[in-house]
PDB file of C-alpha atoms and ligand atoms in Angstrom:
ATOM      1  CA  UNK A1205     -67.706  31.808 354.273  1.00 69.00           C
ATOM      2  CA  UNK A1206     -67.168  29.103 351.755  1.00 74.00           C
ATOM      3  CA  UNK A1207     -63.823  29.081 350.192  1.00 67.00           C
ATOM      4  CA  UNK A1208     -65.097  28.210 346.807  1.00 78.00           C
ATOM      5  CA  UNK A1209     -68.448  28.470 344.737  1.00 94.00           C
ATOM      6  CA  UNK A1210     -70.868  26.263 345.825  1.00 97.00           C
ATOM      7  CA  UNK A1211     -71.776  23.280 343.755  1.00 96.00           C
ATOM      8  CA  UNK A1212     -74.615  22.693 341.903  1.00 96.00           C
ATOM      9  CA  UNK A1213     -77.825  21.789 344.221  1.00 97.00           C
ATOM     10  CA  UNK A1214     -79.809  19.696 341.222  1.00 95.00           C
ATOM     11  CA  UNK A1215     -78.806  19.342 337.643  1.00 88.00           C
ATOM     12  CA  UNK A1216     -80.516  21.425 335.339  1.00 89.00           C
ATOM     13  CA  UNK A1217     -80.964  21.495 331.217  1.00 83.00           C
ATOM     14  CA  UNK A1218     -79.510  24.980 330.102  1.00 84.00           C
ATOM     15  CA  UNK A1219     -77.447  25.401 333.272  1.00 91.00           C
ATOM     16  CA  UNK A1220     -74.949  27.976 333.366  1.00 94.00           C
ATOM     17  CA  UNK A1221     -72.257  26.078 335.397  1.00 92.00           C
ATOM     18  CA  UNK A1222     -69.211  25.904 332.872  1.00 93.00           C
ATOM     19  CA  UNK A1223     -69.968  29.148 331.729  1.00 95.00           C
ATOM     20  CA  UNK A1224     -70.906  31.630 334.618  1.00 97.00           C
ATOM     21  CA  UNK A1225     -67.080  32.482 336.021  1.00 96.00           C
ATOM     22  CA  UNK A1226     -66.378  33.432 332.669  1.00 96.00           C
ATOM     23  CA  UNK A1227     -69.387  36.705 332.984  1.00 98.00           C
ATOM     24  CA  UNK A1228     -68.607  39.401 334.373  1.00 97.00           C
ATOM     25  CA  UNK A1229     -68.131  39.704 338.906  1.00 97.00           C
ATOM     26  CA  UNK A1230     -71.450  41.205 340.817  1.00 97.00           C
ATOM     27  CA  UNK A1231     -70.565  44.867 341.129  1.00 97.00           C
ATOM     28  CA  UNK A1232     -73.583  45.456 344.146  1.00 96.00           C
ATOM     29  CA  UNK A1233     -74.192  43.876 347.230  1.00 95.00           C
ATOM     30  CA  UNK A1234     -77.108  42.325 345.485  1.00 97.00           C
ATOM     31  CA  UNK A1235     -76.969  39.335 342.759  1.00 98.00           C
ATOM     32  CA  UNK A1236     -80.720  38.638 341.148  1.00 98.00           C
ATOM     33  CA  UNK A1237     -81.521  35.832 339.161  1.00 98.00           C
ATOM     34  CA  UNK A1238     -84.535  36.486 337.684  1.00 97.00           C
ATOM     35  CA  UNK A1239     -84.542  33.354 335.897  1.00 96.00           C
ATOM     36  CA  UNK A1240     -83.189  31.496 338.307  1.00 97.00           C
ATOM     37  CA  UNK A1241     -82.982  27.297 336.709  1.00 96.00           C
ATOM     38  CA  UNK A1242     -80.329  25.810 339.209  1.00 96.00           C
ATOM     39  CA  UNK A1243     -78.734  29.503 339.615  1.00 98.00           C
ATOM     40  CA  UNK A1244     -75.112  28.853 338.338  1.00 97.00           C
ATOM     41  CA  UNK A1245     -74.022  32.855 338.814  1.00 98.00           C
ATOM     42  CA  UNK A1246     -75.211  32.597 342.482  1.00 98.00           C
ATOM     43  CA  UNK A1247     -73.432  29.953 343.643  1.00 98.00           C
ATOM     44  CA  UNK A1248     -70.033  31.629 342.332  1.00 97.00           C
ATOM     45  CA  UNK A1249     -70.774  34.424 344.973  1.00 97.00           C
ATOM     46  CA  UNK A1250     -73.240  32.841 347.747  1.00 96.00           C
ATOM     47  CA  UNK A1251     -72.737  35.216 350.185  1.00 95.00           C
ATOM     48  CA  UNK A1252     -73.942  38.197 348.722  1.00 96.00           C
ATOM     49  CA  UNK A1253     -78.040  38.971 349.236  1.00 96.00           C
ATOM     50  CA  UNK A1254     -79.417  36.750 346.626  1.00 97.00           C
ATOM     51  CA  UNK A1255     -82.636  36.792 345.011  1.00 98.00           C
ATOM     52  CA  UNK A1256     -84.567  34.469 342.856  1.00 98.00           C
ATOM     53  CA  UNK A1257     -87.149  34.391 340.430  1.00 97.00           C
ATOM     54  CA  UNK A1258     -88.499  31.277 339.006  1.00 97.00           C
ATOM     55  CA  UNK A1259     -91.908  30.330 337.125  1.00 95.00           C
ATOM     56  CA  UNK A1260     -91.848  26.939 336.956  1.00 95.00           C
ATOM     57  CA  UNK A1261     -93.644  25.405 339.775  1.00 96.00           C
ATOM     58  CA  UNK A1262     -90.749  22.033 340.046  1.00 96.00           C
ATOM     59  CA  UNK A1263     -88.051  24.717 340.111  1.00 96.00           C
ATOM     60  CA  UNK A1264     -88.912  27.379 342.517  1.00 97.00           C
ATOM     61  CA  UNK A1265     -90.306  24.473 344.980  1.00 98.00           C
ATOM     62  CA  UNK A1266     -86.900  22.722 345.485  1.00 98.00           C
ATOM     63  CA  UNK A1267     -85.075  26.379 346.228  1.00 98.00           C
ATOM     64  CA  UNK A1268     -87.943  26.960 348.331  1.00 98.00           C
ATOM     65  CA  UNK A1269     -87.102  23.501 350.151  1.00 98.00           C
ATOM     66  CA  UNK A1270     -83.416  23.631 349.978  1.00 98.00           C
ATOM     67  CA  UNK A1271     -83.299  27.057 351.543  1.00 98.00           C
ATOM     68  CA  UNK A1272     -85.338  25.969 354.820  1.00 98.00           C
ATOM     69  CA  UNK A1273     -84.482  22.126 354.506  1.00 98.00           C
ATOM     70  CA  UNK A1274     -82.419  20.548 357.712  1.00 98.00           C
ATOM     71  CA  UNK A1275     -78.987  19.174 356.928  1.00 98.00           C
ATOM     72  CA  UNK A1276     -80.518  15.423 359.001  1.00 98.00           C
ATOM     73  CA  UNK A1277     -83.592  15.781 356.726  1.00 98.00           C
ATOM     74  CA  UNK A1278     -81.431  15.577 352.978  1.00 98.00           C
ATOM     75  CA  UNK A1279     -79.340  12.935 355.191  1.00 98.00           C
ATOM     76  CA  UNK A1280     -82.333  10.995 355.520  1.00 98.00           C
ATOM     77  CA  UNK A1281     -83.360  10.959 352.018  1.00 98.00           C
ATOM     78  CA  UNK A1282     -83.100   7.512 350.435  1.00 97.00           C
ATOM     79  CA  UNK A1283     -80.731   6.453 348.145  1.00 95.00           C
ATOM     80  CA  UNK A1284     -82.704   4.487 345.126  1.00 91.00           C
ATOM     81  CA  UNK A1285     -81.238   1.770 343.364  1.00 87.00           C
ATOM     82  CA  UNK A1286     -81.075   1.652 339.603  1.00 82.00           C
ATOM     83  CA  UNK A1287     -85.182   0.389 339.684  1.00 87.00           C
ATOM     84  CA  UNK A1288     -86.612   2.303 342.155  1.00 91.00           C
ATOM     85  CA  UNK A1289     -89.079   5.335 341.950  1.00 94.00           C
ATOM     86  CA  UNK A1290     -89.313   8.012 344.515  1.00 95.00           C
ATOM     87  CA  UNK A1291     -92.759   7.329 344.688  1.00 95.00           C
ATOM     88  CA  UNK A1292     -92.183   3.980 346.547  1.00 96.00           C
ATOM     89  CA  UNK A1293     -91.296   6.351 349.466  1.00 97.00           C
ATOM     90  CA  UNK A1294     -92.976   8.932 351.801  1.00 97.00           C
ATOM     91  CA  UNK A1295     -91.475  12.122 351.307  1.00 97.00           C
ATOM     92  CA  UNK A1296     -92.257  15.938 350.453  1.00 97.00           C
ATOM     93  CA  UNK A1297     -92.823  16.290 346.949  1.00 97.00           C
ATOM     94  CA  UNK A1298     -89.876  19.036 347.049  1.00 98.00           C
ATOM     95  CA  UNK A1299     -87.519  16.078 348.579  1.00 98.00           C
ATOM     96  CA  UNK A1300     -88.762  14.142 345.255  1.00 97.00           C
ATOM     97  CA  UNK A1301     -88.437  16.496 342.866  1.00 96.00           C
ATOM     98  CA  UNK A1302     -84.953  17.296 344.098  1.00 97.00           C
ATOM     99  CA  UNK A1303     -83.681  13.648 343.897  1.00 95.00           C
ATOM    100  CA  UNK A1304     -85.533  13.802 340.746  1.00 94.00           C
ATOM    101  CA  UNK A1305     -83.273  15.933 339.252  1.00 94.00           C
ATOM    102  CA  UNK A1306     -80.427  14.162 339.752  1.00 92.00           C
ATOM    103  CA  UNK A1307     -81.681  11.008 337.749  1.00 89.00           C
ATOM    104  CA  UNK A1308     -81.964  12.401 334.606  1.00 82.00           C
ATOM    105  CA  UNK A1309     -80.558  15.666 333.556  1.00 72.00           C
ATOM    106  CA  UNK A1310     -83.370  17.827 331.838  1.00 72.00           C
ATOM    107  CA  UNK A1311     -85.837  20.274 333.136  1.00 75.00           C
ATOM    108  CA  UNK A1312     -88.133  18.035 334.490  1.00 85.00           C
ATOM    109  CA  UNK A1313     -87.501  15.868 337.473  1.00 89.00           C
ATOM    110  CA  UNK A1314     -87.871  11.993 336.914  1.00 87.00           C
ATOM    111  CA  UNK A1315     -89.385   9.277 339.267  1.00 88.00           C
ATOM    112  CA  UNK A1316     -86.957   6.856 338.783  1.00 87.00           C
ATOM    113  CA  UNK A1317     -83.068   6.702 336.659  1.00 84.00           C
ATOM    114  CA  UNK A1318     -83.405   6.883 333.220  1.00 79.00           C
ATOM    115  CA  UNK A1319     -80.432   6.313 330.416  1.00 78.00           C
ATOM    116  CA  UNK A1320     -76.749   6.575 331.650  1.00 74.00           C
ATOM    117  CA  UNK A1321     -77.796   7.831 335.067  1.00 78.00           C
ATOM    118  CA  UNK A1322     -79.856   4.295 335.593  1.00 80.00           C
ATOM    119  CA  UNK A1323     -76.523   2.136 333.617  1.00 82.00           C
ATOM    120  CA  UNK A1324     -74.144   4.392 336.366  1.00 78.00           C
ATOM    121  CA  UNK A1325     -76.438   3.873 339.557  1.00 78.00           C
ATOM    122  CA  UNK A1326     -77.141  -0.008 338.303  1.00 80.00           C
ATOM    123  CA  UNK A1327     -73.002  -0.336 338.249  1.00 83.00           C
ATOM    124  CA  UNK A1328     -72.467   1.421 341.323  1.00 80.00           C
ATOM    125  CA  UNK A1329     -70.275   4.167 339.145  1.00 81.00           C
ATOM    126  CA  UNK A1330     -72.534   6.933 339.836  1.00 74.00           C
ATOM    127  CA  UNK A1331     -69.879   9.228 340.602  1.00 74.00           C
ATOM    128  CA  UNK A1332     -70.823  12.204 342.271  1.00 72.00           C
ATOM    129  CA  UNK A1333     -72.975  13.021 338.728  1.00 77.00           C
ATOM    130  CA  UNK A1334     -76.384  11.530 340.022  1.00 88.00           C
ATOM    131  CA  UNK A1335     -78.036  10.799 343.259  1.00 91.00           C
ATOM    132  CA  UNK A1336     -75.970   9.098 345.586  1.00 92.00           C
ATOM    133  CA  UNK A1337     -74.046   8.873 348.947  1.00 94.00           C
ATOM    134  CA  UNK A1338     -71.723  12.017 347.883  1.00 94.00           C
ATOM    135  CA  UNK A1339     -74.302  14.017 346.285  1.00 95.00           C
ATOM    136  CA  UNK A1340     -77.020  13.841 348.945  1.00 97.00           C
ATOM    137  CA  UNK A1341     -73.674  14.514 351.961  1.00 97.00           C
ATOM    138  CA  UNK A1342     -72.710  17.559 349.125  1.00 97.00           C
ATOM    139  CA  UNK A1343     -76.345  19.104 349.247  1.00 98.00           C
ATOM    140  CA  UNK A1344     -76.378  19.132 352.904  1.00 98.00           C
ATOM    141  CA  UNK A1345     -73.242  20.290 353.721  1.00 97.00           C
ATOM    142  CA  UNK A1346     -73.946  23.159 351.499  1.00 98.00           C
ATOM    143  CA  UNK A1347     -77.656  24.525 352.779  1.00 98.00           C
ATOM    144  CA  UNK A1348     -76.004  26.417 355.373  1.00 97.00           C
ATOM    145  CA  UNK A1349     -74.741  28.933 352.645  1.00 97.00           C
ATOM    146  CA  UNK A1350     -78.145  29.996 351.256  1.00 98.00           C
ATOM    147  CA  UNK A1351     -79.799  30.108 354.275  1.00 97.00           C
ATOM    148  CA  UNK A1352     -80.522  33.747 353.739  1.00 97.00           C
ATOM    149  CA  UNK A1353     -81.259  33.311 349.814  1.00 98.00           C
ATOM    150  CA  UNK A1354     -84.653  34.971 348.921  1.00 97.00           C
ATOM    151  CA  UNK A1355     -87.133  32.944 346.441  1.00 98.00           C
ATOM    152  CA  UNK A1356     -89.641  34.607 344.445  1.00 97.00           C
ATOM    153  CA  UNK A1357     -92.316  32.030 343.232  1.00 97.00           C
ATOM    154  CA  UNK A1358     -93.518  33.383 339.950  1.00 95.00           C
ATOM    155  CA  UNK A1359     -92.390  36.028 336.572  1.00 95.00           C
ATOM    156  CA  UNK A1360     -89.439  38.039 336.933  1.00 95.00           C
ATOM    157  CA  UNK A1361     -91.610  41.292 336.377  1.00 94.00           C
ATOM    158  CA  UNK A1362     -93.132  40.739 339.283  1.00 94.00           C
ATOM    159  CA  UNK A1363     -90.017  40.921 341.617  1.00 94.00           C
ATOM    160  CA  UNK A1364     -90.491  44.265 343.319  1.00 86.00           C
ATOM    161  CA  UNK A1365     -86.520  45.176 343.841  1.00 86.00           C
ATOM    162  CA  UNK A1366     -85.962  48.580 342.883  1.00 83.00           C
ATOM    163  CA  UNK A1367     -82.143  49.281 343.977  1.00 90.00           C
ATOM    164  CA  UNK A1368     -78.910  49.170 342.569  1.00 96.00           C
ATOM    165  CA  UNK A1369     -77.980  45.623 342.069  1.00 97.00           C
ATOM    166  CA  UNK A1370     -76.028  42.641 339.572  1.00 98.00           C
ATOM    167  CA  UNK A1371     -79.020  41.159 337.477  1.00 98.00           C
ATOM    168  CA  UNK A1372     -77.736  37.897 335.618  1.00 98.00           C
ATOM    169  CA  UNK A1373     -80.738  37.672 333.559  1.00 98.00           C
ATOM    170  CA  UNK A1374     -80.399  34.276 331.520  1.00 96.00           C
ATOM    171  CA  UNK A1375     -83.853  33.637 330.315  1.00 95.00           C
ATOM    172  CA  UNK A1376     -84.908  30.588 327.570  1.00 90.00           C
ATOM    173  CA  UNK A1377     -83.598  31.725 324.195  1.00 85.00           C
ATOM    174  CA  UNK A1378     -85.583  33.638 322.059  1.00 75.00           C
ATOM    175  CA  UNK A1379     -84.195  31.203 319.252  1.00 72.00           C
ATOM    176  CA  UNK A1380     -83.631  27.730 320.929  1.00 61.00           C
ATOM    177  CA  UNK A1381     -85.660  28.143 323.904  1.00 53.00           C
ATOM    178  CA  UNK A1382     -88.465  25.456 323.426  1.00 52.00           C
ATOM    179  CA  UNK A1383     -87.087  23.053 325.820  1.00 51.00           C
ATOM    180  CA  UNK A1384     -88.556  24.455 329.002  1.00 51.00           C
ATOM    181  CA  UNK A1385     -91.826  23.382 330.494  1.00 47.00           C
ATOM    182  CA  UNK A1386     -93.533  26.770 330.022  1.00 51.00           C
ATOM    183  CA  UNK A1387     -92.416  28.568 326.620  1.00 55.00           C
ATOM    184  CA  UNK A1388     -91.028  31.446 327.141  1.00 62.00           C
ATOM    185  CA  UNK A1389     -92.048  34.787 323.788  1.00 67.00           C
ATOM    186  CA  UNK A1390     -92.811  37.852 324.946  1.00 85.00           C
ATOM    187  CA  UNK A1391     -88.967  39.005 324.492  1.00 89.00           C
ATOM    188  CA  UNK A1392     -90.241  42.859 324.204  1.00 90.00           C
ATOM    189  CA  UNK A1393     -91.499  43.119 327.294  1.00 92.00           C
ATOM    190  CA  UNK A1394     -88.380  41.703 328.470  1.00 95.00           C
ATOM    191  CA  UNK A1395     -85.768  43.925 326.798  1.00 95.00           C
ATOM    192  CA  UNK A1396     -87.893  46.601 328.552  1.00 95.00           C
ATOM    193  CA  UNK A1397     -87.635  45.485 331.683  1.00 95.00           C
ATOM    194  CA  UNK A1398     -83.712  44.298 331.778  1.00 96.00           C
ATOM    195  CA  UNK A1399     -82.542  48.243 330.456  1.00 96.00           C
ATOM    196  CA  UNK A1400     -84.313  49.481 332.971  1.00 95.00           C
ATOM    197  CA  UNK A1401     -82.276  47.647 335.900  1.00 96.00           C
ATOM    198  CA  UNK A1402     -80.743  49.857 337.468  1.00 96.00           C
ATOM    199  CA  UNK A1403     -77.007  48.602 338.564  1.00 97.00           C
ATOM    200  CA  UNK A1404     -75.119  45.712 336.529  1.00 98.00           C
ATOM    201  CA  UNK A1405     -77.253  44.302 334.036  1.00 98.00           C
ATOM    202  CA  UNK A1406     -75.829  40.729 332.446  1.00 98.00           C
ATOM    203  CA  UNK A1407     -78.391  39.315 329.922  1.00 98.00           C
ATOM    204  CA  UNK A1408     -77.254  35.894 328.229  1.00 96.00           C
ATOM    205  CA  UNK A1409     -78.704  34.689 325.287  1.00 94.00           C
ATOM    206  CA  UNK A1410     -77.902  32.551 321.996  1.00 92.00           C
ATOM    207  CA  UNK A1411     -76.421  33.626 318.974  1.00 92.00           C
ATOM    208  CA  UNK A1412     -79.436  34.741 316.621  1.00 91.00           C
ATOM    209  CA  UNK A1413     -80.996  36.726 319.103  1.00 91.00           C
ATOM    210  CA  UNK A1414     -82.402  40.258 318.340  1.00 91.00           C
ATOM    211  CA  UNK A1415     -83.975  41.454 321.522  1.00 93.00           C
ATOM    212  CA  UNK A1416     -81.007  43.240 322.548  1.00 96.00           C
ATOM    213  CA  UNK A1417     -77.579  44.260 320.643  1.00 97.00           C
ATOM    214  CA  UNK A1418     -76.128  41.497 321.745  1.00 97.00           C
ATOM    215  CA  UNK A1419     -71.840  40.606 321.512  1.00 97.00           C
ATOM    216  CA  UNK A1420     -70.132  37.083 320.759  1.00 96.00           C
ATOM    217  CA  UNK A1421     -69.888  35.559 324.103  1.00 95.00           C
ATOM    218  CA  UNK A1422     -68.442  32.123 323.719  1.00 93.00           C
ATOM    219  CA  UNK A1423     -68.703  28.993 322.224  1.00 90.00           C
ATOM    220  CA  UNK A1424     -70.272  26.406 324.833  1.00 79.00           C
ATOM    221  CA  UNK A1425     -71.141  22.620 324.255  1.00 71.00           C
ATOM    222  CA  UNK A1426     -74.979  22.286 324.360  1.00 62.00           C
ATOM    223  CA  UNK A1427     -75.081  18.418 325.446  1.00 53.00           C
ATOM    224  CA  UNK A1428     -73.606  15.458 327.486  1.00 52.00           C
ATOM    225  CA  UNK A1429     -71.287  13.964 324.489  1.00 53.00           C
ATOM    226  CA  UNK A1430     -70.310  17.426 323.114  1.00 56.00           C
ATOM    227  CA  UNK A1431     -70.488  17.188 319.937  1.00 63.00           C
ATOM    228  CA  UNK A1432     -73.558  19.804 319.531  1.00 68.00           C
ATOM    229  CA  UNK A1433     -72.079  23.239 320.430  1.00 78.00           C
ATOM    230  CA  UNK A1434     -74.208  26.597 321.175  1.00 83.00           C
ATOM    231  CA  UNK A1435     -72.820  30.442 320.376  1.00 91.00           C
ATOM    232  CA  UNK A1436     -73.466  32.704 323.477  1.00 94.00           C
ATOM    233  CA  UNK A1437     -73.826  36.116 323.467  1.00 96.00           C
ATOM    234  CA  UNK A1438     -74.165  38.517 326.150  1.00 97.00           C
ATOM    235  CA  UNK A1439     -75.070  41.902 326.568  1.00 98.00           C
ATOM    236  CA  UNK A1440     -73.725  44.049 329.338  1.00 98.00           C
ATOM    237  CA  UNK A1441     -75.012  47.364 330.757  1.00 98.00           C
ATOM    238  CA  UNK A1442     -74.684  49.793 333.410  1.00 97.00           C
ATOM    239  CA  UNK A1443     -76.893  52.420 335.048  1.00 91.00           C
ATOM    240  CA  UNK A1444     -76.700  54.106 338.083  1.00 80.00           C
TER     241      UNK A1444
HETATM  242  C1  LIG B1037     -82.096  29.227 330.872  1.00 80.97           C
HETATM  243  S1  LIG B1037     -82.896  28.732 332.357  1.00 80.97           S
HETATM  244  C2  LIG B1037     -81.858  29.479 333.563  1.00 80.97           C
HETATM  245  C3  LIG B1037     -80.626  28.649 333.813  1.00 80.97           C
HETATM  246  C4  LIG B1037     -79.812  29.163 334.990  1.00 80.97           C
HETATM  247  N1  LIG B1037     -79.057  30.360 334.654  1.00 80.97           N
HETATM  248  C5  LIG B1037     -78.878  28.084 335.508  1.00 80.97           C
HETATM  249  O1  LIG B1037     -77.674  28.356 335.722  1.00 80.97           O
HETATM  250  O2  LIG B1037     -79.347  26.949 335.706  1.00 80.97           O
HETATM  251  C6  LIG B1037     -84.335  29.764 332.363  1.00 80.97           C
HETATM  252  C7  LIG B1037     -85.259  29.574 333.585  1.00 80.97           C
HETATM  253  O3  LIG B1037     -86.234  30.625 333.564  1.00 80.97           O
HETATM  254  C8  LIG B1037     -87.482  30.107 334.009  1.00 80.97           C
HETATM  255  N2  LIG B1037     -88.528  31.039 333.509  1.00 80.97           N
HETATM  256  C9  LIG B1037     -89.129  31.066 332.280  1.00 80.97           C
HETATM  257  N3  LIG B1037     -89.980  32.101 332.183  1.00 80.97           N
HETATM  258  C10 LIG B1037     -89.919  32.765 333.383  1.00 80.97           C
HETATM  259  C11 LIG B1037     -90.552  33.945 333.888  1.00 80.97           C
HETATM  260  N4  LIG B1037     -91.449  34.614 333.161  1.00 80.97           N
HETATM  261  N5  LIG B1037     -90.232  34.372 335.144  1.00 80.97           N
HETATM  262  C12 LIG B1037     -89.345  33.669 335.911  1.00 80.97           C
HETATM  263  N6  LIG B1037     -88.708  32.537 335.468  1.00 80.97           N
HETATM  264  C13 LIG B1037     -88.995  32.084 334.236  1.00 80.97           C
HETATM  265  C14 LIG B1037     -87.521  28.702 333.421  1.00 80.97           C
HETATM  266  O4  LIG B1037     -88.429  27.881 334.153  1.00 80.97           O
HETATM  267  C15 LIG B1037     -86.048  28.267 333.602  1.00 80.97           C
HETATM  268  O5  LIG B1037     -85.867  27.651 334.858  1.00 80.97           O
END
């Protein structure tokens, strides 16, 4: 078992990795994600059955990878220097995504290092923040922890679990969600569907947000230089 929460496998915009110890523990042997991103409340507790959800084509192909991926193949992957592209090199499109990911931090994998990350790899001071020598080791000492992770490729309604079970549901905001590849509206539907979970339902959204009666959460900073802040809320629920 690991002794800590895993770390983060890629970099993701709207990641939940400062926030997620602060929601509350799974209460089932179960943790779903239906929107997974990089799947910050899962890697807090990776030994529990996990399930994801995830729409976006890019996204749900690198869990798909990482969860079957050998530890030699992510040792083989190249290290790029601060002009290369992945595309100078013969790899899986998953392998390329996922190095992707950690040369820009967004919700799109890049081809080569853009802005800091391409100043940091050009001066050698990546430090374990983009693709390099620690990150790729970090990945693959990791993979044998979500070996038994389950991935479903598509919408959360179509995820056919129907037991008791902790459902971290952190979807794009209904306010200040515009930043993901596919747009995200139909937040009816979707306050439906998350109070009739049955177990521990955590929904996260942004301050603003009517779908749900939603409580102050806390006060998180929204970018890399801090100075842009976003209100959380959260709603909480609990059915047997
Ligand atoms: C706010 S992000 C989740 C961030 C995640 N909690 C983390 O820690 O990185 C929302 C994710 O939901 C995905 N998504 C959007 N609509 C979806 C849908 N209908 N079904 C499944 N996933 C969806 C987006 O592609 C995005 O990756």
């Amino acid at each position: 078992m690991p002794d800590k929460r895993l770390n983060v496998f890629f970099g993701y915009f709207g990641s939940k990795w400062l926030l997620a110890p602060r929601y509350p523990p799974p209460e089932h042997g179960t943790i779903v994600e239906p929107f997974a991103g990089s799947a910050c409340y899962s890697l807090l507790y990776p030994n529990r059955r996990v399930v994801l959800a995830e729409r976006d084509p890019i996204v749900a192909g690198v869990w798909r990878y990482l969860i079957s991926v050998s530890e030699q193949e992510i040792m083989a992957l190249p290290l790029l220097d601060h002009e290369q592209s992945v595309d100078e090199f013969k790899l899986p499109q998953e392998a390329k995504w996922l190095i992707g990911f950690w040369l820009q931090r967004a919700s799109t994998p890049s081809v080569r290092a853009t802005g800091w990350a391409k100043t940091r790899i050009q001066n050698g001071t990546t430090s374990g923040a983009y693709w390099d020598a620690s990150i790729r080791a970090r990945v693959a000492r990791q993979l044998k922890w979500i070996r038994h992770w389950q991935l479903h490729e598509g919408n959360y309604w179509d995820l056919s679990l129907d037991k008791a079970a902790t459902w971290f549901i952190d979807p794009p905001y209904e306010v200040a969600g515009k930043t993901y590849v596919h747009d995200f509206h139909n937040f009816a539907h979707l306050q439906h569907w998350s109070m009739t979970r049955k177990g521990l339902v955590i929904v996260c959204e942004n301050e603003g947000a009517k779908w749900l009666p939603f409580k102050p959460f806390a006060v998180a900073r929204s970018n890399q230089g801090g100075a842009m802040t976003n209100r959380e809320v959260v709603y909480v629920q609990r059915s047997a």
